PDB file of C-alpha atoms in Angstrom:
ATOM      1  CA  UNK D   1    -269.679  85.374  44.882  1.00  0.00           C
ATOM      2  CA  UNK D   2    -269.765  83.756  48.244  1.00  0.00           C
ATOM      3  CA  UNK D   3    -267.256  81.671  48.002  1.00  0.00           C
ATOM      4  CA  UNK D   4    -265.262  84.849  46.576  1.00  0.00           C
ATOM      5  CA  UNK D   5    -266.186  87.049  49.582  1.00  0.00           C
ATOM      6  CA  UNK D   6    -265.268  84.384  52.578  1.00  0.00           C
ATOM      7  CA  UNK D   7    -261.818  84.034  50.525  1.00  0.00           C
ATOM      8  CA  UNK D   8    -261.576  87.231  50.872  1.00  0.00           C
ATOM      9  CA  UNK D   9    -262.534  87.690  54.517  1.00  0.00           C
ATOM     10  CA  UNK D  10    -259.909  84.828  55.533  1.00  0.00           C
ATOM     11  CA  UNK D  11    -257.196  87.279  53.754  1.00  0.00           C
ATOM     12  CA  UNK D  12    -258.304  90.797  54.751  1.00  0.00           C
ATOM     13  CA  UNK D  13    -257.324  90.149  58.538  1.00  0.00           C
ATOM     14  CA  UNK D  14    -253.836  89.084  57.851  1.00  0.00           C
ATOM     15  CA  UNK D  15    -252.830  91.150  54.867  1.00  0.00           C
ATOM     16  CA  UNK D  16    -253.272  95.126  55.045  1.00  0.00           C
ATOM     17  CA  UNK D  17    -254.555  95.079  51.649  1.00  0.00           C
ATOM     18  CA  UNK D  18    -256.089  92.134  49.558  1.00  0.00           C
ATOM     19  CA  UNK D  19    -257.442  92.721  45.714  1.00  0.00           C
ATOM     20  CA  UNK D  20    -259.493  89.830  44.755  1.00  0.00           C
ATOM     21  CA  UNK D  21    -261.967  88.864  41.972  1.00  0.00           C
ATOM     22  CA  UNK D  22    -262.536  86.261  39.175  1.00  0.00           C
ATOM     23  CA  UNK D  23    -260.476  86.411  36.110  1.00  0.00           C
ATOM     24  CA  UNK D  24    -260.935  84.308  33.076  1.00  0.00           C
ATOM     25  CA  UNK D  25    -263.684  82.110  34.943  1.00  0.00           C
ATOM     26  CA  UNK D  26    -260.811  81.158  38.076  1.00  0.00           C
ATOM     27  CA  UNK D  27    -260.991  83.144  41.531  1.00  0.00           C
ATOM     28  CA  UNK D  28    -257.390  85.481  41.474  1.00  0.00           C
ATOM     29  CA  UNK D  29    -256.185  87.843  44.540  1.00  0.00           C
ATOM     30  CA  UNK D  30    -252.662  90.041  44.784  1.00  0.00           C
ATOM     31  CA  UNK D  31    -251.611  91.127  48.136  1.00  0.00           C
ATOM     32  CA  UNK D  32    -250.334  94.432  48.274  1.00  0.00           C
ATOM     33  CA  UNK D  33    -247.717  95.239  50.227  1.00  0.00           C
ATOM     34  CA  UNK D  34    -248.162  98.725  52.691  1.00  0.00           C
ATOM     35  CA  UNK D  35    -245.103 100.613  53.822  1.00  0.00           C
ATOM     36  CA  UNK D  36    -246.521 102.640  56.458  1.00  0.00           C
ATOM     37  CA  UNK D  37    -244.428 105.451  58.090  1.00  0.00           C
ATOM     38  CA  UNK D  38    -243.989 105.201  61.617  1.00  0.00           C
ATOM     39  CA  UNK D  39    -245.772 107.952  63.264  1.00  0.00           C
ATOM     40  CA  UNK D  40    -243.271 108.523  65.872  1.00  0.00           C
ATOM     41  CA  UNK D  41    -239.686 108.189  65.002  1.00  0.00           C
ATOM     42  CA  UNK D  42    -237.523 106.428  67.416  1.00  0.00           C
ATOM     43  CA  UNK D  43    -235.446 109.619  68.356  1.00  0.00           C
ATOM     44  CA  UNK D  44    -238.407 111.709  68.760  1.00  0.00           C
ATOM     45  CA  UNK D  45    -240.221 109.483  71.334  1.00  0.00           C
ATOM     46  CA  UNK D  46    -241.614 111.345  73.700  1.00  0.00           C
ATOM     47  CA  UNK D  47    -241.348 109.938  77.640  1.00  0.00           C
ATOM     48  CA  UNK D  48    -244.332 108.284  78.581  1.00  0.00           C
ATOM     49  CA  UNK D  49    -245.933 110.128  80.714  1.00  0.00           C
ATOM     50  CA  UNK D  50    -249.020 109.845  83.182  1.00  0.00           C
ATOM     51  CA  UNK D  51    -251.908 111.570  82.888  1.00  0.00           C
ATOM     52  CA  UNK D  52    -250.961 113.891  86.301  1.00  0.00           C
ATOM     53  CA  UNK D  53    -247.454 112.625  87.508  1.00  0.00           C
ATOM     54  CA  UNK D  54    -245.135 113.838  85.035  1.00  0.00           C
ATOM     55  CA  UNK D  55    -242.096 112.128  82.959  1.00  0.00           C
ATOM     56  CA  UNK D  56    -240.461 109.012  83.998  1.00  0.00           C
ATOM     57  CA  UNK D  57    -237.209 110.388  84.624  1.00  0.00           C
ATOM     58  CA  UNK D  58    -235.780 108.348  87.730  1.00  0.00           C
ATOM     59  CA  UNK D  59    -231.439 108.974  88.425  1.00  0.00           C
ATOM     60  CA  UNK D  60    -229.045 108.550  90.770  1.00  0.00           C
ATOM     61  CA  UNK D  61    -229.578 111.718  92.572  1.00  0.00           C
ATOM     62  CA  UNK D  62    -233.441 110.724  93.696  1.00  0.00           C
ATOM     63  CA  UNK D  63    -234.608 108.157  96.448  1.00  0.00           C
ATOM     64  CA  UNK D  64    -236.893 106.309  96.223  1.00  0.00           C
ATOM     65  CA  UNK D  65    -239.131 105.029  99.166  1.00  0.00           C
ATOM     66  CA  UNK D  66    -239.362 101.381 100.812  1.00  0.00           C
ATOM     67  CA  UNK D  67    -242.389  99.447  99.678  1.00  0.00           C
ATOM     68  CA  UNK D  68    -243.172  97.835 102.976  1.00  0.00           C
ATOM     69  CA  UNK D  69    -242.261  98.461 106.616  1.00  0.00           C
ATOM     70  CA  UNK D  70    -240.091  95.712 107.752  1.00  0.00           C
ATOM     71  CA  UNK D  71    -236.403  94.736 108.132  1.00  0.00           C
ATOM     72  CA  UNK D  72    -233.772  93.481 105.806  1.00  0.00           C
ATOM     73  CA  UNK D  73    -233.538  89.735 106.561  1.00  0.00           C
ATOM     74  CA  UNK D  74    -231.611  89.138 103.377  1.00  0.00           C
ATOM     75  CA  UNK D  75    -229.496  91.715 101.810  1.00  0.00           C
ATOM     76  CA  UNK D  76    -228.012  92.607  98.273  1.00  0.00           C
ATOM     77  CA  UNK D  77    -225.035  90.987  97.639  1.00  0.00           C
ATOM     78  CA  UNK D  78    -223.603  90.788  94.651  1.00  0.00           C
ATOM     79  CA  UNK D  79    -220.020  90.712  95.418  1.00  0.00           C
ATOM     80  CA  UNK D  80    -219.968  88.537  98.292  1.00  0.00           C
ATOM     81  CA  UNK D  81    -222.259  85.334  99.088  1.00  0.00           C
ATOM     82  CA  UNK D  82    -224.695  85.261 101.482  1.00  0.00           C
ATOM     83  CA  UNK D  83    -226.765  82.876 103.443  1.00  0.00           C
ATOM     84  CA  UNK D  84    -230.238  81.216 102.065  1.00  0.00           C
ATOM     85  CA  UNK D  85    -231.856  79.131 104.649  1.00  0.00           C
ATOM     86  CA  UNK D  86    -233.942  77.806 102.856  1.00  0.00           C
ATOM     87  CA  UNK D  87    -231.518  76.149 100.197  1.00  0.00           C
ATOM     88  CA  UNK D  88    -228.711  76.179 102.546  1.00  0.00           C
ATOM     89  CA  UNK D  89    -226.261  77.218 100.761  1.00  0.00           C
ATOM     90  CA  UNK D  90    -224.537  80.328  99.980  1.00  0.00           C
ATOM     91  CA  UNK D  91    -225.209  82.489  96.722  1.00  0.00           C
ATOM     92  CA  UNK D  92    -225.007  86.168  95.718  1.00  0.00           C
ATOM     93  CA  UNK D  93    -228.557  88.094  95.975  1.00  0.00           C
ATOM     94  CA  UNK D  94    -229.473  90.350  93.092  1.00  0.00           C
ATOM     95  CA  UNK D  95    -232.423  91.611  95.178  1.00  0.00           C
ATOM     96  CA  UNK D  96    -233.418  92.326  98.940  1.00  0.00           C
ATOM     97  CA  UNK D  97    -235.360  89.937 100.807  1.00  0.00           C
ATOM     98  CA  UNK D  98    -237.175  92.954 103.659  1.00  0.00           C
ATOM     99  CA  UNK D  99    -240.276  90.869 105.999  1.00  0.00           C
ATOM    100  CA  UNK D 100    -243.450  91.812 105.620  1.00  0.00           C
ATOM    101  CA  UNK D 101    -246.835  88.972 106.798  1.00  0.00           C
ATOM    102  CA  UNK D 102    -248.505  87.579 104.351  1.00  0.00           C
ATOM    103  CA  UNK D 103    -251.257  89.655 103.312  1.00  0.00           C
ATOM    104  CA  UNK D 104    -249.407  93.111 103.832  1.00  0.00           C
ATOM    105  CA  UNK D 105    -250.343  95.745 101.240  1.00  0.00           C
ATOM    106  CA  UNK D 106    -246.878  96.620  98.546  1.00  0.00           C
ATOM    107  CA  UNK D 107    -246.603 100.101  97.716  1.00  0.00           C
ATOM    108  CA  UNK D 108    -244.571 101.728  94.880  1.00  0.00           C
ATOM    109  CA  UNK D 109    -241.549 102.960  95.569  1.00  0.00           C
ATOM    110  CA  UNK D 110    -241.729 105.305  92.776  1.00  0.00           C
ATOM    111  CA  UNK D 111    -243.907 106.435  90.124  1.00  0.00           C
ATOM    112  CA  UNK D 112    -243.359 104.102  86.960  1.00  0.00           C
ATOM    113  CA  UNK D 113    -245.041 102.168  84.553  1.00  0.00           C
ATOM    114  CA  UNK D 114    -245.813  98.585  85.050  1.00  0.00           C
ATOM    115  CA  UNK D 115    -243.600  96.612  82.018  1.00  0.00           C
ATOM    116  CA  UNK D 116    -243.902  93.073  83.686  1.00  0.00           C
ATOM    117  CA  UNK D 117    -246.710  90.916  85.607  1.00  0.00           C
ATOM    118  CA  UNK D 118    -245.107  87.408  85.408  1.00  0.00           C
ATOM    119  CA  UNK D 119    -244.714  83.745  88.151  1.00  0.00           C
ATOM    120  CA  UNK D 120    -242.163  81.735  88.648  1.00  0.00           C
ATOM    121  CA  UNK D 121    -241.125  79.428  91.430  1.00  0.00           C
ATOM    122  CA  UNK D 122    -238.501  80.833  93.071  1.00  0.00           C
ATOM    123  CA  UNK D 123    -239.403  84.422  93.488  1.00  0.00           C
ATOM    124  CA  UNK D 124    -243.580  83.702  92.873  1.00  0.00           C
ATOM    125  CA  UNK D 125    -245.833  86.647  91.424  1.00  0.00           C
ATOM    126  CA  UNK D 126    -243.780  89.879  90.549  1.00  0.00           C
ATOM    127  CA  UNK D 127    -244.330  92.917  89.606  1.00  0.00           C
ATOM    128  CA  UNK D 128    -241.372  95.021  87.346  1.00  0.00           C
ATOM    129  CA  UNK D 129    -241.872  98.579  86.953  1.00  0.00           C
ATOM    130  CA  UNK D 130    -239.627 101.207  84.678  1.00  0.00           C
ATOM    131  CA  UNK D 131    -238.627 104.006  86.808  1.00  0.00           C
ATOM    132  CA  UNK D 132    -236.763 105.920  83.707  1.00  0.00           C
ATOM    133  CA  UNK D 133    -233.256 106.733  82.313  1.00  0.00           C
ATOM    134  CA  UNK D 134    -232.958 102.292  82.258  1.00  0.00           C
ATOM    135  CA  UNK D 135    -233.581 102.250  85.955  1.00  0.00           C
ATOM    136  CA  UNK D 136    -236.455  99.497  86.924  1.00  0.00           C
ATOM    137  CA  UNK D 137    -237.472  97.820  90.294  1.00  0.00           C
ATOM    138  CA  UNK D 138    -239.414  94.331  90.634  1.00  0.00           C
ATOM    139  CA  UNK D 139    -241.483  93.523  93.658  1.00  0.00           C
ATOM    140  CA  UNK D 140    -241.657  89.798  93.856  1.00  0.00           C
ATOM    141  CA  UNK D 141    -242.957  87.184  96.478  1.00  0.00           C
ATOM    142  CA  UNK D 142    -246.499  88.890  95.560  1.00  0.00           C
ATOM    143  CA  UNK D 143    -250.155  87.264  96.522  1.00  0.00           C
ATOM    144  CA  UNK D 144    -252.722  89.606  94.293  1.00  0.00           C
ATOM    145  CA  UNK D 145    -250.990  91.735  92.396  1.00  0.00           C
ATOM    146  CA  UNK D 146    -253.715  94.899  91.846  1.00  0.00           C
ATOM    147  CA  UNK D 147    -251.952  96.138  88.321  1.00  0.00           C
ATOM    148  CA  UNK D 148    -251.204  94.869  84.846  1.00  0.00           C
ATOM    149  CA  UNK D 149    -248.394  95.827  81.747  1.00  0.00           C
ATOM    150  CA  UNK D 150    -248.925  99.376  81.042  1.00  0.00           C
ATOM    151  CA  UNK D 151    -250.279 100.768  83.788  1.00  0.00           C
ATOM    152  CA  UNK D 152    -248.789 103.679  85.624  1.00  0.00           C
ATOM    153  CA  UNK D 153    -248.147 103.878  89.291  1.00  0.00           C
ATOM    154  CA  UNK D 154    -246.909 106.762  91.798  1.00  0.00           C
ATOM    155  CA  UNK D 155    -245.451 106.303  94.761  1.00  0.00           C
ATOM    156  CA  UNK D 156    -247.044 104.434  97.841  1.00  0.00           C
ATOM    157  CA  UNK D 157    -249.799 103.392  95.489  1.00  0.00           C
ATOM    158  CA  UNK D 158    -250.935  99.939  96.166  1.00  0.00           C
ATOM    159  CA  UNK D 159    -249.025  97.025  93.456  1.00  0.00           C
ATOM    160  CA  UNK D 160    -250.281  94.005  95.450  1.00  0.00           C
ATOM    161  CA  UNK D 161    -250.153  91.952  98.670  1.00  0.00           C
ATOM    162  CA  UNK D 162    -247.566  89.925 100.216  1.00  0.00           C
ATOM    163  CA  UNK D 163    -248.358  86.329  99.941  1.00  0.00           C
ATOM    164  CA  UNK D 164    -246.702  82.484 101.332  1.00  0.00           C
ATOM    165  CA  UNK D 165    -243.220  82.443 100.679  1.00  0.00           C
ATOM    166  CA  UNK D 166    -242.245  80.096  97.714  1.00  0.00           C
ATOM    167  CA  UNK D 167    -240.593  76.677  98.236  1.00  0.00           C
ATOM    168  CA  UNK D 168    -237.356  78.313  97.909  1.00  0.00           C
ATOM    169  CA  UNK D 169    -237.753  80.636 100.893  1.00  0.00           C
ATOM    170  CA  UNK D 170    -239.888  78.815 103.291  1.00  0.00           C
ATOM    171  CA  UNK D 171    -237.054  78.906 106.798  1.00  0.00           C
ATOM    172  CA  UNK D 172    -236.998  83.077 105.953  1.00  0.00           C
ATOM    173  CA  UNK D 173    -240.774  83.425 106.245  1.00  0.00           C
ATOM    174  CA  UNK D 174    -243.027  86.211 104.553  1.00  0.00           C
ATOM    175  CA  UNK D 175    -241.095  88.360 102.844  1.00  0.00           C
ATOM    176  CA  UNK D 176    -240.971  91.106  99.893  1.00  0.00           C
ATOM    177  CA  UNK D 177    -238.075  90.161  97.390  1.00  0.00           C
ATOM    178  CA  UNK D 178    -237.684  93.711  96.192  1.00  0.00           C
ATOM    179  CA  UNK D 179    -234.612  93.760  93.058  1.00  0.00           C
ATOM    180  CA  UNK D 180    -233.801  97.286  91.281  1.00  0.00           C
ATOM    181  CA  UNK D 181    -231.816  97.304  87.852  1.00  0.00           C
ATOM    182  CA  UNK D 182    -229.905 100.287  85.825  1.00  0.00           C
ATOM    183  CA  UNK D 183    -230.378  98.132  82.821  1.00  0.00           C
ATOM    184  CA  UNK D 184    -229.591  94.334  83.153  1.00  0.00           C
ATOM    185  CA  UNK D 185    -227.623  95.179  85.906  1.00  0.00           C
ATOM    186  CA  UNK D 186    -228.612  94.864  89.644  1.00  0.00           C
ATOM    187  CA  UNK D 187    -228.294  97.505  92.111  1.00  0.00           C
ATOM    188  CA  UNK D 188    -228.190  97.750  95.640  1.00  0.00           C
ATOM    189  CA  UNK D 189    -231.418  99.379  96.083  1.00  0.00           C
ATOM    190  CA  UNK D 190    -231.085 100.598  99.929  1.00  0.00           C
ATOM    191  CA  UNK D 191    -228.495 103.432  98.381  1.00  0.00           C
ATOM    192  CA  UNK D 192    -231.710 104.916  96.909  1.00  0.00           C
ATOM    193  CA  UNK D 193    -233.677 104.399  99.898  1.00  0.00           C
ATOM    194  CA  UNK D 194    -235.010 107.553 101.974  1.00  0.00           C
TER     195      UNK D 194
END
């Protein structure tokens, strides 16, 4: 029997339903399969919605505000090259590079929901956020980042803090590398700009 019942505990977690017992002296289980319904059908998903904000429902028509007081020092460009110091050389810019010292507080621009926390070394900690109707924004170049996935945000609530520009942008200083997408596509985010 206790052999039986730890058998039975190692199945129980990974299989929805486990029958076990002994059968002609030898231990036997059968796994059986669950079809469960899903309990919201794709078509019928509701927008997510915070608990006193409203829908996510972000278009063209709406502005959104700027995250951080400071200039552009690096613009989007995504049909014409532009000028990285840093890497001297000349590449298109899915994003906006605006200054802002190290240490300055990053506000939403909008209210969203929080869908990625992630590092890497060009662009260091960032923050993406889903705005609605496939439009998102990602604040990168980010010391503490104050949220994580699934949380919602409003506008001029605080995402994180500006921190040391990475490797790649060392010669343009502190910055805010601020990138918004209508799906996988970049836009130029000072057209929604107040």
């Amino acid at each position: 029997p206790a052999v039986l019942q730890e058998a039975v505990n190692n199945l129980t977690p990974r299989f929805p339903t486990v029958l076990a017992g002994i059968h002609d002296g030898a231990f036997q289980y059968f796994v059986v399969p669950v079809n469960v319904p899903p309990l919201v059908k794709e078509e019928e998903k509701p927008l997510p919605v915070t608990a006193d904000a409203g829908e996510l429902n972000f278009n063209s028509e709406k502005t959104i505000g700027w995250p951080v007081n400071g200039s552009v020092i690096l613009p989007f460009s995504m049909e014409t090259t532009v000028f990285f110091k840093t890497l001297e050389q000349y590449r298109c810019n899915p994003g906006m590079l605006i200054s802002a010292g190290s240490g300055t507080t990053v506000q939403s621009a909008y209210l969203g929901q929080v869908t990625n926390v992630t590092s890497d070394n060009t662009y260091g900690n960032m923050v993406t956020v889903y705005l609605g109707n496939d439009y998102s924004v990602t604040y990168g170049q980010l010391d503490t980042v104050y949220v994580k996935e699934g949380d919602y945000v409003k506008a001029g609530e605080s995402i994180g803090t500006i921190g040391t520009p990475t490797d790649s942008f060392t010669e343009e200083g502190s910055h805010l590398y601020f990138k918004m997408k209508k799906g996988e596509e970049p836009v130029d985010p000072v057209l929604f700009m107040e």
